[in-house]
Coordinates of N, CA and C in Angstrom, one line a residue:
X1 N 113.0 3.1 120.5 CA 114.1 3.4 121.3 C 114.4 2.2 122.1
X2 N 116.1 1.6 121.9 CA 116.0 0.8 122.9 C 116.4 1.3 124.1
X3 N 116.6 0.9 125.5 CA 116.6 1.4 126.4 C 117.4 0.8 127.6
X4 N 118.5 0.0 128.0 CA 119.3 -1.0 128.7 C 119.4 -0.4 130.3
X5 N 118.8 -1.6 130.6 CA 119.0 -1.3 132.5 C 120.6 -1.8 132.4
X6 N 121.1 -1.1 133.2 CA 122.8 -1.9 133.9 C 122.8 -1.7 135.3
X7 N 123.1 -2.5 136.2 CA 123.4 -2.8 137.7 C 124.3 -1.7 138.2
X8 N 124.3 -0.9 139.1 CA 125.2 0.0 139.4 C 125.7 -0.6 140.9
X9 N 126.4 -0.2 141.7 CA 126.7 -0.9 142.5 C 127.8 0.4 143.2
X10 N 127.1 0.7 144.4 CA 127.5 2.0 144.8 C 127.7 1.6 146.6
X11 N 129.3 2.3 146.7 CA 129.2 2.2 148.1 C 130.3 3.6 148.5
X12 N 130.8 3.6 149.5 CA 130.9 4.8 150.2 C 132.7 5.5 150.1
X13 N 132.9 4.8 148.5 CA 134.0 5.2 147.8 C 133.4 5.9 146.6
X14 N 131.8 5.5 146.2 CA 131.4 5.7 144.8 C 130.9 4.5 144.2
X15 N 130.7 4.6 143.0 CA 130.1 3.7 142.0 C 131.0 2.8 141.1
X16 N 130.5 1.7 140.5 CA 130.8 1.1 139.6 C 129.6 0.4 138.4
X17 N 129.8 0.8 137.5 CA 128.8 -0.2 136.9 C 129.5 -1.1 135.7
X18 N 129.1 -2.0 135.5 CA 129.7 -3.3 134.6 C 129.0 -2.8 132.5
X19 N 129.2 -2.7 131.9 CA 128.6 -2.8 130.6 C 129.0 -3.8 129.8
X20 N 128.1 -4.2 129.2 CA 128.2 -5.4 128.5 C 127.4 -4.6 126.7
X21 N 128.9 -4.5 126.2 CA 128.3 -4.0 124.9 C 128.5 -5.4 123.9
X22 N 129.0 -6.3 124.2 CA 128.7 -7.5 123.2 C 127.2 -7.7 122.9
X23 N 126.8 -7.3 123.3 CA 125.2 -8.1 123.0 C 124.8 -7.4 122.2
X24 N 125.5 -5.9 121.2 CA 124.6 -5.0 120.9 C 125.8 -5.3 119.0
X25 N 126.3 -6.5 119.5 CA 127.4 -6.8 118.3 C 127.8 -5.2 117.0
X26 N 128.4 -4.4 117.9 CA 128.5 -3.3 116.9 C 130.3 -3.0 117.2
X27 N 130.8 -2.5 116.2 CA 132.2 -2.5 116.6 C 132.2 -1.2 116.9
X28 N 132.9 -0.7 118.7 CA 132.4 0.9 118.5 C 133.9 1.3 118.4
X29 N 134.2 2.4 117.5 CA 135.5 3.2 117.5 C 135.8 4.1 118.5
X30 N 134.8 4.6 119.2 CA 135.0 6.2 119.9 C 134.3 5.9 121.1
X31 N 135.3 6.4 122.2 CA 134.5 6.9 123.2 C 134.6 7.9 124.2
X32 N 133.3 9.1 124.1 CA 133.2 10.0 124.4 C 132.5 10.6 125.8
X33 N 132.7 11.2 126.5 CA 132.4 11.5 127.8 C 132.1 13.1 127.8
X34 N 130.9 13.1 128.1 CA 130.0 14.9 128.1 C 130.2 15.2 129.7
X35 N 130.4 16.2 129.9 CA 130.4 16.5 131.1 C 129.7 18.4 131.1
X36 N 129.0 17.8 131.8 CA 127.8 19.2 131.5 C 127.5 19.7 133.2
X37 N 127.9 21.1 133.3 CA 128.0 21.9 135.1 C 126.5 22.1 135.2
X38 N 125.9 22.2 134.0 CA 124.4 23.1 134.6 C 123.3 22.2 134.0
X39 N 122.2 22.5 134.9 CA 121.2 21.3 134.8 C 120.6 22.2 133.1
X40 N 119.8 21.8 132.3 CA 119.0 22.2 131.3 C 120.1 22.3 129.9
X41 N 121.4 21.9 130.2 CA 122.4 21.9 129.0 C 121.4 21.0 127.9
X42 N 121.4 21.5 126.7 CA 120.9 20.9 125.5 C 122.5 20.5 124.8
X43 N 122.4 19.3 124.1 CA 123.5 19.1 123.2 C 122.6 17.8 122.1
X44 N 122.9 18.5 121.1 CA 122.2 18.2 119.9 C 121.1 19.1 118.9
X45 N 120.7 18.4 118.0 CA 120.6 17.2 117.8 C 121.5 16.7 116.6
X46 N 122.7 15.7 116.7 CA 123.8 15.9 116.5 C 123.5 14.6 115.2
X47 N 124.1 14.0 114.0 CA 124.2 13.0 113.3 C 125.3 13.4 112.3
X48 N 125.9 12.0 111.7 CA 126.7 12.0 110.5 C 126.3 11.1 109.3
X49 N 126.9 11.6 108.4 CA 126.3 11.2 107.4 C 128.0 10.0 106.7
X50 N 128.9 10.5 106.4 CA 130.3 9.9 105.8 C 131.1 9.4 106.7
X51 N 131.2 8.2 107.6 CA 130.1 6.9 107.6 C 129.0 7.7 108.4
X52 N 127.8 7.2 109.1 CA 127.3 7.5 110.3 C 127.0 6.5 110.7
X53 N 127.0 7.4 112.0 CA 127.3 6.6 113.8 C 126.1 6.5 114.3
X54 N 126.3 4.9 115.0 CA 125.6 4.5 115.8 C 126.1 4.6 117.1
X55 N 125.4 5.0 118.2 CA 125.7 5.3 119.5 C 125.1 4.6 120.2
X56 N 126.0 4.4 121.6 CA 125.4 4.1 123.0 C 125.7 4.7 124.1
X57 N 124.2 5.4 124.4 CA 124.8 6.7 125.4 C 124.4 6.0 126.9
X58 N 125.7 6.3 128.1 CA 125.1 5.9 128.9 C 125.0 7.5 130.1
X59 N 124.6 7.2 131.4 CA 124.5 8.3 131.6 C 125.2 7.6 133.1
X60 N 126.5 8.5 133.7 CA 127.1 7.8 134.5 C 126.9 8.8 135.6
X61 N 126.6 10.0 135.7 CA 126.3 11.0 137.2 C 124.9 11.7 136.9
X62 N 123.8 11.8 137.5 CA 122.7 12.7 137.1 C 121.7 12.1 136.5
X63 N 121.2 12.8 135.3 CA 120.1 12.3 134.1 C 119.6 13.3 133.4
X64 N 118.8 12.6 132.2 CA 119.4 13.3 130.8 C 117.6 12.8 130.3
X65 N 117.2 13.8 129.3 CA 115.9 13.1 128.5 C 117.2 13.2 127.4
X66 N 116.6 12.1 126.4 CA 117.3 11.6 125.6 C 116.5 11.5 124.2
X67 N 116.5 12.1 123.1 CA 116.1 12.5 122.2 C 116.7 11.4 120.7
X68 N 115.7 11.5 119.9 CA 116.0 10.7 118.9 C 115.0 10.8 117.3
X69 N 115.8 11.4 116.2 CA 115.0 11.9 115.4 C 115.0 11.2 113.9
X70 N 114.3 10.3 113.4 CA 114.4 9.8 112.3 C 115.0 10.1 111.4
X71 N 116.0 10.4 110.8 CA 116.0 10.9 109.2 C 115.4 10.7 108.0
X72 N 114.8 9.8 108.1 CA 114.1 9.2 106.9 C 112.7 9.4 107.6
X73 N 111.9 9.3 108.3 CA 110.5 9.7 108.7 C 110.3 11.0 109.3
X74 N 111.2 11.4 110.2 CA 111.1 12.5 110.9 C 110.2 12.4 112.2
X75 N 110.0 11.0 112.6 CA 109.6 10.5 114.4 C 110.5 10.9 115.1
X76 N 109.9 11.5 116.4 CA 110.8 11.3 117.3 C 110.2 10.6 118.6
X77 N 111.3 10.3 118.9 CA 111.4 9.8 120.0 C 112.2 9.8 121.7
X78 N 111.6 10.0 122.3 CA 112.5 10.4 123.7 C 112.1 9.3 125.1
X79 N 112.8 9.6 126.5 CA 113.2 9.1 127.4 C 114.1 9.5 128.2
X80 N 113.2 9.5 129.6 CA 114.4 10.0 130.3 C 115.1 8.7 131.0
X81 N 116.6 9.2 131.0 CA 118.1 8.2 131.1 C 118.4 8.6 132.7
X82 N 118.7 7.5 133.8 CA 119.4 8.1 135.0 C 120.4 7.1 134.6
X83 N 121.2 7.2 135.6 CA 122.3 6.5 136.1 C 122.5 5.1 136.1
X84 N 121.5 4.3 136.2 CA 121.2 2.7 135.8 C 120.8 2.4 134.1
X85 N 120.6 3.1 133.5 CA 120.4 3.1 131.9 C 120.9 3.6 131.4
X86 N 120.8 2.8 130.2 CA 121.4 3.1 128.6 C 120.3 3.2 127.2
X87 N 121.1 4.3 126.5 CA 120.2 4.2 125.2 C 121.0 3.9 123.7
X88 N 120.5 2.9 123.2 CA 121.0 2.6 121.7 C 120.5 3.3 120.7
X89 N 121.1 4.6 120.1 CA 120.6 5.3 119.3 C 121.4 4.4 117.5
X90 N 120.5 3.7 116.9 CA 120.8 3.9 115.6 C 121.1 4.5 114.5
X91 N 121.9 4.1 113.5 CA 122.9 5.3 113.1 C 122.0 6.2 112.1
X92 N 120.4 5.7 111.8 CA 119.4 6.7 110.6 C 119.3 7.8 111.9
X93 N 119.6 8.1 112.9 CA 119.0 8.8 114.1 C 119.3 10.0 114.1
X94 N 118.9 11.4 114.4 CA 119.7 12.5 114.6 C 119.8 12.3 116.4
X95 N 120.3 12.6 117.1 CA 120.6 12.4 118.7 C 120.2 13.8 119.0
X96 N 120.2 13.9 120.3 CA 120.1 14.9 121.2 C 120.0 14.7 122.5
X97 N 120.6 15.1 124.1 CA 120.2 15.3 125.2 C 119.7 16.4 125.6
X98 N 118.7 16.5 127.0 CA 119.2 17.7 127.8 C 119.1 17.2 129.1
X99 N 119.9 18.0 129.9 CA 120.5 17.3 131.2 C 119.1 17.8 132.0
X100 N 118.8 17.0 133.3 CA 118.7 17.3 134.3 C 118.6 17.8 135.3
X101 N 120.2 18.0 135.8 CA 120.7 17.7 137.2 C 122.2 18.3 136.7
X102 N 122.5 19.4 137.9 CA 124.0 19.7 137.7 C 124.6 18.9 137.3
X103 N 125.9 19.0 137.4 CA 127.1 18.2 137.2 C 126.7 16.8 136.5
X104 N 125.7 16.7 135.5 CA 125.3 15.5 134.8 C 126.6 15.0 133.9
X105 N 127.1 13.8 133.7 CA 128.1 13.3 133.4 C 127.5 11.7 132.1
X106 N 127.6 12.0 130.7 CA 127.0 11.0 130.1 C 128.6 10.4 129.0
X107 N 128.4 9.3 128.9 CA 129.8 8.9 128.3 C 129.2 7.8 127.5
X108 N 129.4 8.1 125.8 CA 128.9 7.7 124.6 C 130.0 6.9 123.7
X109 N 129.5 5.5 124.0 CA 129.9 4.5 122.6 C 129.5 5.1 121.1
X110 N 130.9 5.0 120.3 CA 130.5 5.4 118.7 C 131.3 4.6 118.3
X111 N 130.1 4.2 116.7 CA 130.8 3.5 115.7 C 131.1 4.0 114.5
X112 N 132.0 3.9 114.2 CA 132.3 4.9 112.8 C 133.4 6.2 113.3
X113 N 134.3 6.2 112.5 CA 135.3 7.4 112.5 C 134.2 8.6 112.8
X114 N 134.7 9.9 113.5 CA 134.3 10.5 113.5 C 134.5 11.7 111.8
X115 N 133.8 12.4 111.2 CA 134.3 13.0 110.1 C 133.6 14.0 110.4
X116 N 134.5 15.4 110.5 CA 133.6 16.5 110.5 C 133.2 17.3 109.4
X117 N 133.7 17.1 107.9 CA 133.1 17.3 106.5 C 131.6 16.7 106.9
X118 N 131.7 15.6 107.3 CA 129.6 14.9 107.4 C 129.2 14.8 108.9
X119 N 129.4 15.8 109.4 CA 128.8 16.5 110.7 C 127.7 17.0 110.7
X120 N 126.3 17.0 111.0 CA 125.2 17.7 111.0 C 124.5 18.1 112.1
X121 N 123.4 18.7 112.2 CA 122.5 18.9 113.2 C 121.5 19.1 112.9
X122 N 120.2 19.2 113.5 CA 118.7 19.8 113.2 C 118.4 20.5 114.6
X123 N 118.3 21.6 114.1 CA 117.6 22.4 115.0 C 116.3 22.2 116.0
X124 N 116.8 22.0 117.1 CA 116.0 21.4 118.1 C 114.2 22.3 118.4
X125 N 114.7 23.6 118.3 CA 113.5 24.3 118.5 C 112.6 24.1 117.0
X126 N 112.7 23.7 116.2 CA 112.3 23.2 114.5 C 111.2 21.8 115.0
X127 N 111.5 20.9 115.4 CA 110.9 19.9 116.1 C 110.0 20.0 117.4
X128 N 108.4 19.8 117.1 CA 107.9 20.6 118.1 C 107.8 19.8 119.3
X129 N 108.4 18.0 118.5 CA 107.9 17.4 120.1 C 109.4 17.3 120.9
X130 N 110.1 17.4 120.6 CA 111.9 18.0 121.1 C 111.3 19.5 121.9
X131 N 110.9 20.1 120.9 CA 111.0 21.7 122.1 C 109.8 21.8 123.1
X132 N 108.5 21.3 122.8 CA 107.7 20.3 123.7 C 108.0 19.9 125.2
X133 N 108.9 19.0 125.0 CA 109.9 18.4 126.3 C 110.6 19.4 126.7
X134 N 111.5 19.8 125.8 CA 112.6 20.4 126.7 C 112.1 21.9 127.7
X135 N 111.0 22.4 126.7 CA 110.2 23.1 127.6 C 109.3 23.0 128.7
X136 N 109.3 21.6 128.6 CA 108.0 20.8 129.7 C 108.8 20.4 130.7
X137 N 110.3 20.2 130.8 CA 111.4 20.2 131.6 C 112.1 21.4 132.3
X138 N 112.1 22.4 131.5 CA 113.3 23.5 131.8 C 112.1 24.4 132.4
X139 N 111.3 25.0 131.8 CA 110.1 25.8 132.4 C 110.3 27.0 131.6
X140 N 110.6 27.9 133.0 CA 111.7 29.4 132.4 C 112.8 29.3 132.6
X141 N 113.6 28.4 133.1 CA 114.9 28.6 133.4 C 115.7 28.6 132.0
X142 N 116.7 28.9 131.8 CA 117.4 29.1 130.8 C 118.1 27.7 130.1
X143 N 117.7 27.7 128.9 CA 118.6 26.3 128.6 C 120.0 27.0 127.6
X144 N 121.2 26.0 128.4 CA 122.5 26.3 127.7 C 122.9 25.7 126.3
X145 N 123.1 25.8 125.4 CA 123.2 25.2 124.5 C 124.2 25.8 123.3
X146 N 125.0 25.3 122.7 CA 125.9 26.1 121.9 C 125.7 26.3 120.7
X147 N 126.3 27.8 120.5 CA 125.8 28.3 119.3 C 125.5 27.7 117.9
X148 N 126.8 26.9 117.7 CA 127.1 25.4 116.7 C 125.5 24.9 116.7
X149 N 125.1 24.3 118.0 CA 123.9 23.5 118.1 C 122.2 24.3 117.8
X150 N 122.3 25.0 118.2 CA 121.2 26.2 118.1 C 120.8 26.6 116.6
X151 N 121.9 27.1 116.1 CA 122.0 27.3 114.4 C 121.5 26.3 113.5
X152 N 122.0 24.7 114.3 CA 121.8 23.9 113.5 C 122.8 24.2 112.1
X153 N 122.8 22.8 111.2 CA 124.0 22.6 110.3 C 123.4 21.8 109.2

């Protein structure tokens, strides 16, 4: 997992942070902004296949463990994301967050058209070191997650 510190720079209007995606030479098409009310939202584990996408998720209010599942080996890999970092998820990757912290706010560089014909998921509770964490995080509290996601695809 790569993992990018960025400078934030916060004063008594709010924040700013600078990103510098040149360095990661990827041309991104899309960019997407999750906005999640309640701390333990799961969203994922999401991948495409016709093209698939490579992402860069940053996390701009709150924090997020940040999930990442091989398609071809089936490793995963996680980290938790605040507000001063980024993660480069590769496009063999399946993705997934789960939030932290209310009002957690993450806004995701994509490369590649979105296609929802080659949309997929894997079932998070299927992966024991994904449900592992998110249990080692949430406790008993309830994790939100959408039906779409849950089913998996």
């Amino acid at each position: 997992m790569i993992k990018h510190e960025h400078k934030t720079f916060k004063d008594d209007r709010g924040s700013y942070t600078p990103i510098n995606t040149k360095v990661l030479d990827v041309d991104w098409t899309q960019c997407s902004i999750s906005v999640n009310t309640e701390p333990f939202t799961f969203r994922g584990l999401h991948y495409q296949t016709n093209p698939p996408q490579t992402k860069y998720v940053k996390v701009v209010q709150g924090s997020i463990i940040d999930f990442m599942v091989d398609l071809f080996t089936g490793e995963t890999d996680y980290c938790e994301v605040n507000e001063n970092q980024a993660v480069y998820i590769p496009n063999n990757m399946a993705h997934g967050f789960l939030t932290l912290e209310p009002n957690t706010i993450v806004v995701y560089m994509v490369e590649g058209d979105y296609n929802p014909e080659s949309e997929h998921s894997l079932r998070w509770f299927e992966n024991s070191t994904v449900s592992n964490v998110v249990f080692k995080y949430s406790g008993v509290n309830k994790i939100t997650i959408s039906e779409k996601d849950n089913q998996g695809k």
